[in-house]
């Protein structure tokens, strides 16, 4: 796997891929989802005990009254292109990114 790339102006760029979102810190605002063109993460419901109930979509109710809050979950990490847009818009800094040269092929 190539870990360093050359941008159009000739400078070296190393992609930093989203590998995790801390569900204890995430507020489920959806900003990262809105800027991601690759659908790397999605909203999931969480109950009072902190257990993830499942993916939320437009047709979901409140998981039979168990929904306490929503968080973003990385469910398609392989789609990430390492642009870093999600990290720049996150108000809670709850994401973990890893440089391409630190990820095993």
Short mmCIF file of C-alpha atoms in Angstrom, two decimals:
data_model
loop_
_atom_site.label_atom_id
_atom_site.label_comp_id
_atom_site.label_asym_id
_atom_site.label_seq_id
_atom_site.Cartn_x
_atom_site.Cartn_y
_atom_site.Cartn_z
CA UNK A 1 0.00 0.00 0.00
CA UNK A 2 1.28 3.44 -0.85
CA UNK A 3 1.36 5.59 2.23
CA UNK A 4 2.50 8.89 0.72
CA UNK A 5 0.99 10.66 -2.23
CA UNK A 6 1.92 13.70 -4.23
CA UNK A 7 -0.65 16.50 -4.54
CA UNK A 8 -1.10 18.54 -7.70
CA UNK A 9 1.35 21.19 -6.49
CA UNK A 10 4.01 18.53 -5.85
CA UNK A 11 3.77 18.49 -2.06
CA UNK A 12 3.64 15.19 -0.18
CA UNK A 13 0.30 14.24 1.38
CA UNK A 14 -0.35 11.31 3.71
CA UNK A 15 -4.04 10.34 4.05
CA UNK A 16 -5.34 9.90 7.60
CA UNK A 17 -8.15 7.36 7.69
CA UNK A 18 -11.05 7.42 10.15
CA UNK A 19 -10.80 4.26 12.22
CA UNK A 20 -13.05 4.94 15.24
CA UNK A 21 -15.51 7.32 16.88
CA UNK A 22 -15.69 7.45 20.69
CA UNK A 23 -19.35 6.77 21.48
CA UNK A 24 -19.00 8.18 24.99
CA UNK A 25 -18.03 11.60 23.64
CA UNK A 26 -20.01 11.72 20.36
CA UNK A 27 -23.21 13.79 20.55
CA UNK A 28 -24.68 12.44 17.30
CA UNK A 29 -24.91 15.86 15.66
CA UNK A 30 -24.33 14.36 12.20
CA UNK A 31 -21.87 16.99 10.98
CA UNK A 32 -19.30 14.35 10.05
CA UNK A 33 -21.91 12.35 8.15
CA UNK A 34 -22.97 15.42 6.18
CA UNK A 35 -19.44 16.19 4.94
CA UNK A 36 -18.51 12.58 4.17
CA UNK A 37 -19.10 11.73 0.52
CA UNK A 38 -18.30 8.06 1.09
CA UNK A 39 -20.90 7.03 3.74
CA UNK A 40 -18.19 5.80 6.11
CA UNK A 41 -20.28 6.33 9.25
CA UNK A 42 -23.97 6.29 10.22
CA UNK A 43 -26.19 7.23 13.16
CA UNK A 44 -26.92 4.47 15.65
CA UNK A 45 -29.29 4.50 18.60
CA UNK A 46 -28.03 4.00 22.16
CA UNK A 47 -30.07 3.00 25.22
CA UNK A 48 -29.77 4.17 28.85
CA UNK A 49 -27.12 1.54 29.60
CA UNK A 50 -24.93 2.68 26.71
CA UNK A 51 -25.68 -0.35 24.55
CA UNK A 52 -25.94 0.27 20.80
CA UNK A 53 -29.46 -0.59 19.62
CA UNK A 54 -28.87 -0.45 15.88
CA UNK A 55 -28.70 1.83 12.88
CA UNK A 56 -31.18 4.69 12.71
CA UNK A 57 -32.93 5.58 9.49
CA UNK A 58 -35.74 7.88 8.48
CA UNK A 59 -38.40 5.25 9.21
CA UNK A 60 -37.14 4.23 12.67
CA UNK A 61 -39.17 5.02 15.73
CA UNK A 62 -37.46 5.11 19.09
CA UNK A 63 -36.55 1.40 19.29
CA UNK A 64 -39.67 0.60 21.33
CA UNK A 65 -38.97 3.37 23.82
CA UNK A 66 -35.41 2.29 24.57
CA UNK A 67 -33.66 5.07 22.63
CA UNK A 68 -31.74 7.44 24.90
CA UNK A 69 -29.50 9.19 22.36
CA UNK A 70 -27.80 8.74 19.01
CA UNK A 71 -24.13 8.49 18.11
CA UNK A 72 -22.13 8.12 14.93
CA UNK A 73 -20.53 4.72 14.34
CA UNK A 74 -17.87 3.85 11.75
CA UNK A 75 -19.56 1.02 9.90
CA UNK A 76 -17.74 1.15 6.54
CA UNK A 77 -14.14 2.06 7.40
CA UNK A 78 -12.86 0.68 4.10
CA UNK A 79 -14.67 3.43 2.21
CA UNK A 80 -12.68 6.21 3.91
CA UNK A 81 -10.33 8.08 1.57
CA UNK A 82 -8.47 9.91 4.34
CA UNK A 83 -9.51 13.45 3.46
CA UNK A 84 -10.06 14.45 7.12
CA UNK A 85 -13.21 16.52 6.49
CA UNK A 86 -15.11 14.69 9.22
CA UNK A 87 -12.49 15.49 11.84
CA UNK A 88 -12.44 19.16 10.93
CA UNK A 89 -16.19 19.61 11.52
CA UNK A 90 -16.51 17.49 14.69
CA UNK A 91 -17.34 19.78 17.64
CA UNK A 92 -16.32 17.13 20.21
CA UNK A 93 -13.06 15.87 18.67
CA UNK A 94 -14.23 12.29 19.28
CA UNK A 95 -12.76 10.71 16.16
CA UNK A 96 -9.58 8.70 15.80
CA UNK A 97 -7.69 8.95 12.51
CA UNK A 98 -4.64 6.93 11.59
CA UNK A 99 -2.07 7.83 8.95
CA UNK A 100 -1.94 5.51 5.94
CA UNK A 101 1.63 4.49 6.70
CA UNK A 102 0.55 3.23 10.15
CA UNK A 103 -2.23 0.96 8.83
CA UNK A 104 -1.32 -2.59 7.91
CA UNK A 105 -2.19 -3.49 4.33
#
